[in-house]
Coordinates of C-alpha atoms in Angstrom, one line a residue:
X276 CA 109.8 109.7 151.0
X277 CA 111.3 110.0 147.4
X278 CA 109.5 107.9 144.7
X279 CA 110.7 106.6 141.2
X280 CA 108.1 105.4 139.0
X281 CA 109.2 102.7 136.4
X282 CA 107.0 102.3 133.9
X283 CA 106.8 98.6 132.3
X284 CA 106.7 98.3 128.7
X285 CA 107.4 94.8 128.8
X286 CA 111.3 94.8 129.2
X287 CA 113.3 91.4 131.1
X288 CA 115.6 94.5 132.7
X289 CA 112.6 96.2 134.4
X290 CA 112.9 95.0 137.7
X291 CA 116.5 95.3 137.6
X292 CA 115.8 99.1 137.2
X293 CA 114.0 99.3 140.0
X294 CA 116.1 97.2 142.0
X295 CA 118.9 99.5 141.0
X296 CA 117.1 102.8 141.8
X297 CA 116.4 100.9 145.4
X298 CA 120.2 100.5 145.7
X299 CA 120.8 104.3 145.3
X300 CA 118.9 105.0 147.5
X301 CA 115.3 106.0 146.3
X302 CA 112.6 104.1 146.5
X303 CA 110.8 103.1 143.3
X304 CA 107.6 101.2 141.9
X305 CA 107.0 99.5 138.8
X306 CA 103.5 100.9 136.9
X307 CA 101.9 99.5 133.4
X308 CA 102.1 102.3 131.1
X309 CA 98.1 101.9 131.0
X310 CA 98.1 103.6 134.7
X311 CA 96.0 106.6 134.0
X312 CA 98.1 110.3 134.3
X313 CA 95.9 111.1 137.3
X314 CA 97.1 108.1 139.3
X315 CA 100.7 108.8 138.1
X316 CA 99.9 112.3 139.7
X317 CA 98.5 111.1 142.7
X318 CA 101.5 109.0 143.1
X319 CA 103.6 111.9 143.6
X320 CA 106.3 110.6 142.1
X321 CA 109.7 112.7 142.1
X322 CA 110.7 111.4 138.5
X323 CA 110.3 108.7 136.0
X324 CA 112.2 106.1 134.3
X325 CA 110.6 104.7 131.1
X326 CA 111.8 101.3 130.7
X327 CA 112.9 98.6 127.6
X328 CA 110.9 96.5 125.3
X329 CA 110.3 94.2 122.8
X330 CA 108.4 96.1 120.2
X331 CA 108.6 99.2 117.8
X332 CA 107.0 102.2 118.9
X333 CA 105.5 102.6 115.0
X334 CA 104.5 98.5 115.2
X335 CA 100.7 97.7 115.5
X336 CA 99.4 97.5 119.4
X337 CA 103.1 98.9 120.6
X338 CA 102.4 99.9 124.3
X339 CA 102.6 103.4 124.8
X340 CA 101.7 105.8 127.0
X341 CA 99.4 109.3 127.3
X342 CA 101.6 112.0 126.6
X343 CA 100.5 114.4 129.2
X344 CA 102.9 112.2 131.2
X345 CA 105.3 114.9 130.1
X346 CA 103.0 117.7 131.3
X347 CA 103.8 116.7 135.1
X348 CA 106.9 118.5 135.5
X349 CA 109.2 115.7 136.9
X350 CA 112.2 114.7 135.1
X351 CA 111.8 111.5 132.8
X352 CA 114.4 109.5 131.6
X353 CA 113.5 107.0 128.7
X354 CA 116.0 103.6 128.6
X355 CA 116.0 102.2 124.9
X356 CA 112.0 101.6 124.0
X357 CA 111.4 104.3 126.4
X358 CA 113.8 106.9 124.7
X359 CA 112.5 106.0 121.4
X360 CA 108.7 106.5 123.0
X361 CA 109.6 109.5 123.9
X362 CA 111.2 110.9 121.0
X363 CA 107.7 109.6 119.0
X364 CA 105.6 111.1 121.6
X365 CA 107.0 114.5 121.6
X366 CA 107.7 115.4 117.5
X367 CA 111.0 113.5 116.6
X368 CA 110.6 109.9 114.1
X369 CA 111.9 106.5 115.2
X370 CA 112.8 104.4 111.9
X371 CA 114.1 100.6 111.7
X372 CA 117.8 100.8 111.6
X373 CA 120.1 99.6 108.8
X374 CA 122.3 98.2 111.1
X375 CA 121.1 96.3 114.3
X376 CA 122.9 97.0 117.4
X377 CA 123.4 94.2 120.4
X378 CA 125.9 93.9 123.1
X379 CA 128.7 96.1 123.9
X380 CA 129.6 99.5 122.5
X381 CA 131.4 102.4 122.8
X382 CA 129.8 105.4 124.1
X383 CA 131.3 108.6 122.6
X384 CA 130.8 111.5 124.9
X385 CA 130.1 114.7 123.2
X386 CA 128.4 116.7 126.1
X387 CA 129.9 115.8 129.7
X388 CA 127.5 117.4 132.3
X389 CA 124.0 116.3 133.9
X390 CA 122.9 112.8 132.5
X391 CA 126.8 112.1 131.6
X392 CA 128.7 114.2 134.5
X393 CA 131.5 111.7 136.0
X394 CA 131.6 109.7 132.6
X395 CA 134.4 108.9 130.7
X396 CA 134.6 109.1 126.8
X397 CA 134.9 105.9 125.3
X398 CA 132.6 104.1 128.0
X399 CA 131.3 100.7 127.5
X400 CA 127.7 100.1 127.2
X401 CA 124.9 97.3 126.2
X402 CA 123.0 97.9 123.2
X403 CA 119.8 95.9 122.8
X404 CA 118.0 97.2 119.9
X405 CA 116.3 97.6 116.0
X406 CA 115.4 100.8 116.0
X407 CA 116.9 104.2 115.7
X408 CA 116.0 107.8 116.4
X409 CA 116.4 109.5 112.7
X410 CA 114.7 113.3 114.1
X411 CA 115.5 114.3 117.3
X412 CA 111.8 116.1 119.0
X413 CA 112.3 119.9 119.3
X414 CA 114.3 121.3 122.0
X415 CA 116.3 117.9 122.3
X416 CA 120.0 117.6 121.4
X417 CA 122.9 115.2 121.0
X418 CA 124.8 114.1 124.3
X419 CA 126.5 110.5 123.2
X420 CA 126.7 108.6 120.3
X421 CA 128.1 105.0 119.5
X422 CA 129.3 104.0 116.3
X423 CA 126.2 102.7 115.0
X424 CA 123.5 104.9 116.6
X425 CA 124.1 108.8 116.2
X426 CA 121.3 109.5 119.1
X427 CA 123.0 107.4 121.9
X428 CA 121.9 109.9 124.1
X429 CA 119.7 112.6 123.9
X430 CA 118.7 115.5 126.4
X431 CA 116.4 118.2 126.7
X432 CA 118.1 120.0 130.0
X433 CA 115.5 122.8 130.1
X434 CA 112.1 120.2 130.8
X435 CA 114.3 117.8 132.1
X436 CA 113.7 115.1 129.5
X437 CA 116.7 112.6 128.8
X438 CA 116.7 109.5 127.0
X439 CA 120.1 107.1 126.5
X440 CA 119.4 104.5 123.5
X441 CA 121.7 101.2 125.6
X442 CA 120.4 99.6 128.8
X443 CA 122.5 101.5 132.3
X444 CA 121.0 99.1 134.5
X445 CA 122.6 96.0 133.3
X446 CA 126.1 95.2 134.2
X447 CA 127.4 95.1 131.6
X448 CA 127.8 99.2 131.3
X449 CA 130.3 100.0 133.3
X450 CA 129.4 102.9 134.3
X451 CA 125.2 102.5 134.3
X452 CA 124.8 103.2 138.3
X453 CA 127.4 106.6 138.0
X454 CA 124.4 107.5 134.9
X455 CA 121.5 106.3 136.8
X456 CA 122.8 108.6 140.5
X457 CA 123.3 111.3 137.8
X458 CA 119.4 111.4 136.8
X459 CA 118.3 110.9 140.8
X460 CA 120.9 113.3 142.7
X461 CA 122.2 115.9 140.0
X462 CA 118.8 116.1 138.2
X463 CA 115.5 115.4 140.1
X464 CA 117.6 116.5 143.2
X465 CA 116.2 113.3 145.6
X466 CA 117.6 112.6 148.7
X467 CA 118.6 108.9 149.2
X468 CA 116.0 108.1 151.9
X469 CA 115.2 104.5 151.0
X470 CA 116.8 102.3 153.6
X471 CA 115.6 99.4 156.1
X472 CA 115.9 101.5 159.2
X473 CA 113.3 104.0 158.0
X474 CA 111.3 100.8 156.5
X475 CA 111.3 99.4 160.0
X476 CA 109.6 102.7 161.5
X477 CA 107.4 104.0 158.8
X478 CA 105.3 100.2 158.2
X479 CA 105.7 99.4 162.0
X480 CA 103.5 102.6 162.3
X481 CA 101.4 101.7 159.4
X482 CA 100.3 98.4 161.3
X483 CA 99.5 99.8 164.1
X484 CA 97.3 102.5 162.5
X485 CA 95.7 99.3 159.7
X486 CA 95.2 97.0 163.1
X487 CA 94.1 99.5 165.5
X488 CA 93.0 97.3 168.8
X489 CA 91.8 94.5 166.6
X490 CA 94.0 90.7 166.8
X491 CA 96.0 89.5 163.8
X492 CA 97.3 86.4 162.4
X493 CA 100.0 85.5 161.0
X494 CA 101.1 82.6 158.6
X495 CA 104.4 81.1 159.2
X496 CA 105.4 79.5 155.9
X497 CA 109.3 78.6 157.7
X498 CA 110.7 81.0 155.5
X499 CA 112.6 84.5 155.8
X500 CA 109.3 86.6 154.5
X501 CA 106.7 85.1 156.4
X502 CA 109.1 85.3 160.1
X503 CA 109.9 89.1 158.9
X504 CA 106.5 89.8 158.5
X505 CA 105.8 88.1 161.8
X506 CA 108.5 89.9 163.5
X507 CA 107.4 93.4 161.8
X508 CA 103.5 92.6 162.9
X509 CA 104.6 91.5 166.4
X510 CA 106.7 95.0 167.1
X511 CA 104.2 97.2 165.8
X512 CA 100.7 94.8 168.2
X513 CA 102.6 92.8 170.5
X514 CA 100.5 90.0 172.0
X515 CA 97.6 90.6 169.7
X516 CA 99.4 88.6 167.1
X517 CA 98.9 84.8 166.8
X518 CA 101.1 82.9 163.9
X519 CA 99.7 79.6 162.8
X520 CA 102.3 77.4 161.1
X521 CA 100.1 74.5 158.7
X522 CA 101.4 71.5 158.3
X523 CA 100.0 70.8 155.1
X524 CA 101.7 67.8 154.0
X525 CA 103.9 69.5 151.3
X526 CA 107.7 70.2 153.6
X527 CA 110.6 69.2 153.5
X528 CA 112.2 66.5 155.8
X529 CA 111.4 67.0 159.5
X530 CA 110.7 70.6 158.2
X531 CA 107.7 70.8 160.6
X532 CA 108.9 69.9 163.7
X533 CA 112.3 72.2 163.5
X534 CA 110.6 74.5 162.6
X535 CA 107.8 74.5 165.3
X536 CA 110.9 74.5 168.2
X537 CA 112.4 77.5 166.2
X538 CA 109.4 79.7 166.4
X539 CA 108.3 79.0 170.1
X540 CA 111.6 78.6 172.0
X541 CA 114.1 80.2 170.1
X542 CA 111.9 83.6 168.4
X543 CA 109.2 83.7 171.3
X544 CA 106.9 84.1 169.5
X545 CA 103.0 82.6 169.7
X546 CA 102.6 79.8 167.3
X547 CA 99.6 77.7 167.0
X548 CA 100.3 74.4 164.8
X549 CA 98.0 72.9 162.7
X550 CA 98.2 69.3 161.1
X551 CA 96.2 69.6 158.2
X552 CA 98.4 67.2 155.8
X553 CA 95.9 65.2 155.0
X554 CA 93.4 67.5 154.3
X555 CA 96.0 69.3 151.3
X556 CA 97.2 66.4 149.6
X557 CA 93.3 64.7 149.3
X558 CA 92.3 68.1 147.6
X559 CA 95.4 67.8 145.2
X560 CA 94.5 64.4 144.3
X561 CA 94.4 63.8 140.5
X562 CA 95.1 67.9 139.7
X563 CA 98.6 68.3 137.1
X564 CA 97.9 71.8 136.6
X565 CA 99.8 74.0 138.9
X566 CA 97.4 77.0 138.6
X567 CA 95.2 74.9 140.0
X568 CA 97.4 73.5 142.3
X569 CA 98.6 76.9 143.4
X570 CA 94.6 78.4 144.1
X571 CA 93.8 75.1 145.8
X572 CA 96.7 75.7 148.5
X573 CA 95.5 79.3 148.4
X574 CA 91.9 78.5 149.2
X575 CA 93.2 75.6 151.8
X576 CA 95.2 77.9 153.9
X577 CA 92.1 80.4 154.3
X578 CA 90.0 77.6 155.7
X579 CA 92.6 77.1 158.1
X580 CA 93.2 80.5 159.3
X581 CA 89.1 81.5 159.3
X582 CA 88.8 78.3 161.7
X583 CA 91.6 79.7 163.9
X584 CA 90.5 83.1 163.7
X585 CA 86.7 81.6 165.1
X586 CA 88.7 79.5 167.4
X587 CA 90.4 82.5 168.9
X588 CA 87.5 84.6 169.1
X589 CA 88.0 86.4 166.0
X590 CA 90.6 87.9 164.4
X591 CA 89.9 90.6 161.2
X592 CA 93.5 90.7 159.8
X593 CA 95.7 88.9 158.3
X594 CA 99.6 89.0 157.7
X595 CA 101.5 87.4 154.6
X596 CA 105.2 87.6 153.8
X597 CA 104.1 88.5 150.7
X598 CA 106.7 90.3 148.2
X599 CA 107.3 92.5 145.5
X600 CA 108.1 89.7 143.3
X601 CA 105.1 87.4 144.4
X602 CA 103.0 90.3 142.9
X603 CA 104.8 90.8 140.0
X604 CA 104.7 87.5 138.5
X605 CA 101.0 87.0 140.5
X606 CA 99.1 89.9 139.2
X607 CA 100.2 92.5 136.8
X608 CA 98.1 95.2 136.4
X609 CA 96.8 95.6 132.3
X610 CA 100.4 96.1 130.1
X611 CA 102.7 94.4 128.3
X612 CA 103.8 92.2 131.1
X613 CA 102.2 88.9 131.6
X614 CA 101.3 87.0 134.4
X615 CA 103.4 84.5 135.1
X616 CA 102.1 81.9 137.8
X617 CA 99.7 82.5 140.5
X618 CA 101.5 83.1 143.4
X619 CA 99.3 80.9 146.6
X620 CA 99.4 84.2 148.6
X621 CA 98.6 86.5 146.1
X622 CA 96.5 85.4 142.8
X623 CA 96.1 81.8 144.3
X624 CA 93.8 83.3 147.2
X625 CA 90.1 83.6 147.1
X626 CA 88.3 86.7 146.2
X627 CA 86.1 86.6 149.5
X628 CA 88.6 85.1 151.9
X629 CA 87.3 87.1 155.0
X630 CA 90.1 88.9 156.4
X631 CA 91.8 92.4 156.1
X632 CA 95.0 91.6 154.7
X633 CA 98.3 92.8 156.2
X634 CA 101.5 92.3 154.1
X635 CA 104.2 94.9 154.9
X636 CA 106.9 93.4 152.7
X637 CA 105.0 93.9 149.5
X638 CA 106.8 96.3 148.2
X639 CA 110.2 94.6 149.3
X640 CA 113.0 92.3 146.9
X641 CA 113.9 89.1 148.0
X642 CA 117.3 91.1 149.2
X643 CA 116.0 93.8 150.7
X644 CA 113.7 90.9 153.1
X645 CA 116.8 89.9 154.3
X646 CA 118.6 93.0 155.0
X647 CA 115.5 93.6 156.8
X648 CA 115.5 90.5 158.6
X649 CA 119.6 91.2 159.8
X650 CA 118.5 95.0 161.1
X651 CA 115.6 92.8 162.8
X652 CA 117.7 90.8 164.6
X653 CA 116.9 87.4 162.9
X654 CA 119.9 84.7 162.9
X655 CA 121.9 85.0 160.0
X656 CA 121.9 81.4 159.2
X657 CA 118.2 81.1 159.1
X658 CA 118.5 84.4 157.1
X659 CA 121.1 82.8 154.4
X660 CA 118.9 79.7 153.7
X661 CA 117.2 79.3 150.2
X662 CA 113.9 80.1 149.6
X663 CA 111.3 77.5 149.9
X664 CA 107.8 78.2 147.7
X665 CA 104.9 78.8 149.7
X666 CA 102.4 75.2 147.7
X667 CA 106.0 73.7 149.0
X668 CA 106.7 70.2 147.4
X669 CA 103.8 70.5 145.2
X670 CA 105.3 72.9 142.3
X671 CA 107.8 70.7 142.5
X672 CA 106.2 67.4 141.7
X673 CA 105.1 68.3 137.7
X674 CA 101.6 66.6 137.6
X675 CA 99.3 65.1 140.3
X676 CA 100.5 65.0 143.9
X677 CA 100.0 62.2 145.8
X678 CA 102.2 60.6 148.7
X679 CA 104.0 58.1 146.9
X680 CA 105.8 61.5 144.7
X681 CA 105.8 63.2 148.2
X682 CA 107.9 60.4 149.6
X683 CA 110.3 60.5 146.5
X684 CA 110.8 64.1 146.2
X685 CA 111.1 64.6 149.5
X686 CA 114.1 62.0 150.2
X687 CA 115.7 63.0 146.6
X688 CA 115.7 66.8 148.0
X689 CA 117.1 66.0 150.6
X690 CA 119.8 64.3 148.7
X691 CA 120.7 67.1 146.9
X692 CA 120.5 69.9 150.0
X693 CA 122.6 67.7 152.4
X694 CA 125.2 67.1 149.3
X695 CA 125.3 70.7 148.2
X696 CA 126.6 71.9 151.8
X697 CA 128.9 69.1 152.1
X698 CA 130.5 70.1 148.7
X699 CA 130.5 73.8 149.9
X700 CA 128.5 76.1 147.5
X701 CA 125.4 76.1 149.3
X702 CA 125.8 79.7 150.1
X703 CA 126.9 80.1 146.6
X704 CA 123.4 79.6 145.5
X705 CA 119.9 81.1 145.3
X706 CA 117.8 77.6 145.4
X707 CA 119.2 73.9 145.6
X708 CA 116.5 71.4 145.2
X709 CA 114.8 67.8 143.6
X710 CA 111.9 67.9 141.2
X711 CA 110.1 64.7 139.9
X712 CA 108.4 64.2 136.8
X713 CA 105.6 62.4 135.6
X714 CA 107.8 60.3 133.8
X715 CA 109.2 56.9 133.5
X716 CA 112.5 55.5 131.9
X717 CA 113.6 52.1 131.4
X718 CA 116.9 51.3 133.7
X719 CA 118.8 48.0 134.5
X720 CA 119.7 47.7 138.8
X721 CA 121.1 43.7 139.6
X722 CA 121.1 42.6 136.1
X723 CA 117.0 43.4 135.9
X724 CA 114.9 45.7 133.7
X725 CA 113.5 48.8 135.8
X726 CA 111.0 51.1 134.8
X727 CA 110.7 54.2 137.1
X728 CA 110.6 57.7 137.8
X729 CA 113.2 60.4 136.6
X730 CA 114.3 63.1 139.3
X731 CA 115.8 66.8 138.1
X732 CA 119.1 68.4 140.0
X733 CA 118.1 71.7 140.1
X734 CA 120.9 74.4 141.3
X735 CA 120.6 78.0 140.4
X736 CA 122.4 81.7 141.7
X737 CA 120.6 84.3 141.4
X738 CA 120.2 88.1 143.4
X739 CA 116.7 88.4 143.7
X740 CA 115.0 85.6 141.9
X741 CA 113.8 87.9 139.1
X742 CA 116.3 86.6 137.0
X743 CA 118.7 83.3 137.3
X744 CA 121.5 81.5 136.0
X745 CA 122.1 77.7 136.6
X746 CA 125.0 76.6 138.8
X747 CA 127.7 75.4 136.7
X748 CA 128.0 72.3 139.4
X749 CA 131.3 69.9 138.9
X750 CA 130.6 66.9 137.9
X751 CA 132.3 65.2 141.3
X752 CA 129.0 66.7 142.8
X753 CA 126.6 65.5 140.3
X754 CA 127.6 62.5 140.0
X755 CA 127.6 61.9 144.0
X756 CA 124.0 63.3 144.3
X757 CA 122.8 61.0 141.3
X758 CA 124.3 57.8 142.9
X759 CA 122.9 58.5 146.2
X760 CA 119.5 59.4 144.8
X761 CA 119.2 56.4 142.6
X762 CA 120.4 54.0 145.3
X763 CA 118.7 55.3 148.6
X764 CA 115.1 56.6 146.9
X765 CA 113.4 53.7 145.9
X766 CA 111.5 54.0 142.5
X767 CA 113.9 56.6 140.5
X768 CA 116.3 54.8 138.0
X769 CA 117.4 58.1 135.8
X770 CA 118.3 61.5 137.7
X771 CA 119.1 64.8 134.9
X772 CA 120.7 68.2 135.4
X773 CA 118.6 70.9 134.7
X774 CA 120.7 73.5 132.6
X775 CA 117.6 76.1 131.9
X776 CA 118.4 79.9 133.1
X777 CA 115.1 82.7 133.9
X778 CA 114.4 83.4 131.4
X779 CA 113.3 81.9 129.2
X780 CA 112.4 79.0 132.3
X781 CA 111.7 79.9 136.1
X782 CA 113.0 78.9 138.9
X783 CA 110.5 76.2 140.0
X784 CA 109.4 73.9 137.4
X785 CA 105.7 74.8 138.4

């Protein structure tokens, strides 16, 4: 199979590179530009893409990476920080520029083949940078240029080395997916072989070699990852997987019950349910951080699968839906990215949790699980639902949980879920949900002073969950939700409209 390697140096646009390469066809990683050349090597990638970011490649502690990079003999195209890396790396100087340069521009053409082939002259493009290339490296020339930057893009056609100084993975350049199939097809020469069908075969074989004749669980979570993976895991062993869905206090509505029918009658598949509600929200007791909320729910699941795995005569592996973006955020290896919450399934687990682990959607986007899911054969209502976070209701109750906030979020959330798909936009957006904050406002209901909790509407659209925008909702709907929540949820007096994109915010409060 083809492989991209994006290299991280701390851009917001990096995963959208990959996700674009992905959407071309190719399938790509993301690496820290610490990954050693001989683990780039090993890789055996067919190119690489060296992404955005924030610094100066002359600026103390700029990331940067070993130059024998460009001894591999793959082609390497450098995006912005990563064309003025390269350009440092190999002989040329990067200088601050007079003039800054963000948002659109005109990209003059003044070469027309390879990198630019298909291009028109006069193109629009995003500019996001400081910096300027003032010495090209030797054996590098002049391909585009913009009005402000003279090295818009440069090339070196005979090592395959390109560099373009805007961002061709946002879309805002019009033509950025013509430029990025340019650098795959007409100059690494990959075939596009990245697609679910080939997904489905390659990891159903890769289970069945991990699992061998040994038993697996699985844990059902009620959303799209965790069945996928359930699904994947029960194609590739059959009756030799057991899913355990854990009530653990922290669903939605009447979530657990649905949820059980779904599984056994409709999916067929073997589900063994465990109430351990109480058990969760006595260990979550008094606890505001959510790092520690998140490796408490990590470490509470594991008890629960180890005493079904002894309970079923012992079962060595374990399957997760977890994703590409759980891991991202979860555990970046050492680089300019940082960690961003522990995801329960990922950083939020033990270190000696006693099972082999089994997660064949790791390397997947939230889209690409539910293409999968579709080519599986999973209903595409279930498929089109919002994602619901693994520590549930926990992350979003900001400070201690305890079943008086579990009451209230719960019946506000549902508020806001049942109102969204009367109003009609539910499948308009990524997430729809409640949050409650360890708050209190004064309020006035029959003529008496209340003092009570204050709920957040939360509605945001997003692709992948990477990167979202808030709902612009109308204020019909708002103003429906608020008066139902304040007047059916006993204890909230205020409800607010959370306005916050990612980034600079996430998605979940927590």
């Amino acid at each position: 199979m083809n492989k991209i390697l994006v290299i991280d140096f701390g851009s917001q646009y990096t995963q959208l590179i990959a996700r674009k390469v992905r959407e071309l066809g190719v399938y790509s990683e993301i690496w820290p530009p610490t990954a050693p050349v001989e683990a780039i090597r090993a890789a055996g990638p067919q190119g690489l893409i060296l992404s955005g970011g924030p610094q100066s490649v002359y600026g103390k502690g700029a990331p940067t990476v070993s130059p024998e990079i460009f001894a591999l003999g793959v082609p390497i195209l450098g995006i912005c920080y990563g064309l003025q890396l390269m350009a440092h790396l190999l002989g040329g100087r990067v200088v601050p520029s007079p003039r800054r340069e963000y948002g659109f521009a005109a990209l003059r053409l003044i070469r027309r083949d390879g990198l630019l082939s298909g291009l028109k002259d006069g193109e629009q493009v995003w500019m996001s940078h400081g910096d300027k290339v003032e010495k090209l490296p030797p054996g590098f020339r002049v391909s585009g240029r913009t009005g402000n930057t003279r090295a818009g893009v440069i090339e070196d056609p005979r090592r395959d080395f390109y560099g373009v100084q805007f961002h061709p993975e946002v879309i805002h350049t019009k033509e950025g997916r013509k430029l990025l199939a340019n650098f795959l097809f007409k100059i690494a020469g990959l075939i596009p072989d990245w697609n679910m069908g080939s997904f489905i075969e390659r990891k159903t074989e890769e289970i069945r070699k991990t699992v061998g004749r040994g038993r697996v669980l699985c844990g059902l979570s009620g959303g799209v990852d965790s069945l996928v993976t359930a699904r994947l895991v029960h194609q590739a062993v059959g009756k030799r997987l057991t899913c355990v869905f854990v009530d653990n206090g922290l669903l939605r509505e009447g979530q657990y019950a649905d949820l059980m029918e779904m599984f056994r009658i409709k999916l067929d598949l073997d589900v063994v349910g465990v109430d351990a509600a109480a058990a969760f929200v006595k260990a979550l007791g008094g606890v505001s951080d959510p790092e520690r909320k998140r490796k408490i729910i990590g470490r509470l699941f594991i008890k629960v699968f180890r005493e079904e795995a002894r309970r079923l005569g012992g079962a060595k592996f374990l399957a997760q839906g977890t994703i590409y973006p759980d891991v991202i955020e979860s555990r970046p290896v050492q680089g300019p990215s940082a960690v961003i919450k522990s995801h329960h399934n990922v950083g939020g687990l033990p270190k000696s949790h006693g099972f082999v682990l089994v997660e064949p959607l790791r390397e997947l986007f939230k889209d690409e699980v539910r293409a999968l899911a579709v080519e599986l054969g999973a209903d595409r209502a279930f498929v089109a639902q919002h994602p619901f976070p693994g520590p549930g209701l926990a992350v979003r109750i900001v400070g201690p949980v305890d079943e008086e906030s579990l009451r209230i979020v719960r019946a506000a959330d549902d508020i806001v879920v049942r109102e969204v798909r009367a109003a009609g936009v539910y499948d308009r957006l990524w997430q729809a949900f409640a949050v409650l904050l360890p708050v209190r406002s004064v309020g006035v209901m029959g003529d008496r002073r209340t003092y009570q909790r204050v709920v957040v509407i939360r509605l945001v659209q997003s692709v992948d969950g990477m990167t979202a925008d808030w709902f612009p909702a109308s204020s019909d709907l708002l103003a429906r939700i608020s008066n139902r929540i304040v007047n059916e949820v006993a204890g909230v007096n205020r409800v607010v409209f959370d306005v916050t994109s990612k980034p600079p915010g996430t998605i979940e409060w927590e």
